[in-house]
Amino acid sequence: MVKEKKKADKKGEKFSHSPSSLFDYAELSKQNGSVARPDMSPNTVPPLEMQLSEPGSKRESKGESQKVEDVSGYEEPILTKLIVESYEGEKVRGLYEGEGFAIFQGGCTYRGMFSEGLMHGQGTYIWADGLKYEGEFVKNIPMNHGVYTWLDGSTYEGEVTNGLRNGFGMFKCSTQPVSYVGHWCHGKRHGKGSIYYNQEGTSWYEGDWVYNIKKGWGIRCYKSGNIYEGQWEDNGRHGEGRMRWLTTNEEYTGRWEQGIQNGFGTHTWFLKRIPNSQYPLRNEYIGSFVNGYRHGHGKFYYASGATYEGEWVSNKKHGMGRLTFKNGRVYDGLFVDDHIVEFSNLDAEPTGYPDLPSDPALRSQGPASSTSAEIIRKLDGSESNPVLGSNIELDLGLLLSMYPEKDQPEEKKQVEYAVLRNITELRRIYSFYSSLGCDRSLDNTFLMTKLHFWRFLKDCKFHHHKITLADMDRVLSANMNIPVEEIHSPFTTILLRTFLNYLLQLAYHIHHKEYQHRSPSLFLCFTKLMAENIHPNACRVKGNFFNGQQQALYLMNYVDKCWEIYTAYCRPNPAPPHELTMKTRHFLWMLKVSFWFT
């Protein structure tokens, strides 16, 4: 019997090294996942005309308390030297065998199965301080599967190896609303697992662990509903990831370092809009971040359609940049501290650049302020009063140049009135086609692409006028200065004002010969196109691609790959502008080649 006791002592020493504390509760003080903005309200996007500044990036607050609870009691204790004071049960050749009850020196007890004098099989071991293990023993060591119950009611149930949590198991803390379900290694969270920080289950982390540290890929949902999905390092957001602030309708996708946006990324501000909103875009920044700020090169898209592309320093436009207003007018130049650089002589008429802008909302007040305001009003269209509004001002310059100068004002006025009479219907058509193949939008807006536009042209039978879709692309590229590589790209985005300009360009191309001796010619071309093609056929989707919402969503997953294959097999068009294209015989040859390899 003494030999068995010594063996038991040695077995107990094999798991004498206790693991570190199970939980650090720093997460309990970060329930919303929000990160403090250094300067102003994070969801404020001022009008471009009033102030050319954007909402700030999200930064993780360094002032959050790092509360760490002492949970060192939630560890697997060792079995102390097993000196039996009393035993009730069977013996075989003087050794404990079968079911029995033993009281050990120090007050620990065991009730369960014995074999050859050792605890072996199912049993319950209770330490003197009240901690209890119920489960399987193998030669005095807790093994395989068991349940630990601490004195305060906290429990662990799962796999056990050499007395330590190892494998899959679940821990529930009774003093804090914390529980963990997942894999363990040597008593620590390791592998895949989920931790819940409140009883409601609204604050949790699910993902990879490396010895109690969040490391790898995981999802963190905060109590507020804000959620992060991506890579982790040393318990912080680090690497590629996406954060969605549902409380402020914002989203960031890109690089993170130590919990802060750092590197290339996209920050989007969503704004709930009514259906058929006049602004199909959302406020979005795509570019470089440093320590949570827009810093380096980046492009900011405004919901109105205006854009700024250039250099940034600490969330401000600083350096060379291009500012494109919502009406399409452009300013290229230097920005300093979010300001357009002042002219050397504002009283003089700028030679060659009559529409050079300034930014009155951001400039210092002085005698030149009124001049600056007048210049920027010219650029953004706010000083003029186009029939359709400055946000969808029609670009009629090229079309009007086809008419005698004396007729141009009347042509412009009449075609603008024609578009105005149909603007409600055209908005509805734009919204309908831009939503095809798209899942629900967080801010109730959709942006038309060339793929949607092609479907619209086919549905409205534009190609029945002896002009193919490829020819229409070429007409628009010649008239709208579209880059050669984007002439047939299905991903090219189309704003409402661009959509209207495209219709006018195609109306003129199709019908101008018929009405070349009548006035107003452009008005007649457009109204005939509306009456014969658009009104009777729009929003009646034909073909197979967009036939059904779920099918379209499924097929859209393959658009990128199909475009990659298309560009690999298409050839330069022999006629100008020599863009890459594919004819039917090339398509059939491609299929034949593919079948050969399969």
Short mmCIF file of C-alpha atoms in Angstrom, two decimals, residues 19 55 62 71 80 85 92 115 166-167 199 205 224-225 244 318 329 342 359 367 405 416 444 468 486 535:
data_model
loop_
_atom_site.label_atom_id
_atom_site.label_comp_id
_atom_site.label_asym_id
_atom_site.label_seq_id
_atom_site.Cartn_x
_atom_site.Cartn_y
_atom_site.Cartn_z
CA PRO A 19 -2.17 27.67 -15.47
CA PRO A 55 -16.04 63.40 -40.62
CA LYS A 62 -6.61 55.26 -24.66
CA VAL A 71 -9.61 35.02 -11.09
CA THR A 80 -1.66 16.91 -2.78
CA GLU A 85 -6.54 8.56 6.81
CA VAL A 92 -8.10 -7.03 -3.12
CA SER A 115 -8.07 -0.04 -9.14
CA ASN A 166 -7.30 20.37 -22.60
CA GLY A 167 -9.53 19.91 -25.63
CA GLN A 199 -25.80 37.24 -19.72
CA TYR A 205 -15.87 37.29 -29.19
CA SER A 224 -23.86 48.45 -28.34
CA GLY A 225 -24.18 46.26 -31.44
CA ARG A 244 -19.12 48.41 -38.29
CA HIS A 318 -3.05 69.26 -47.33
CA ARG A 329 -16.38 71.11 -62.54
CA GLU A 342 -5.25 81.87 -51.65
CA ASP A 359 -13.21 77.95 -49.99
CA PRO A 367 -11.73 91.90 -47.74
CA GLU A 405 -24.75 79.34 -82.02
CA GLU A 416 -33.87 70.74 -70.06
CA ASN A 444 -31.42 52.65 -48.97
CA THR A 468 -25.11 47.44 -80.92
CA GLU A 486 -13.25 51.47 -69.19
CA HIS A 535 -41.88 54.62 -71.43
#
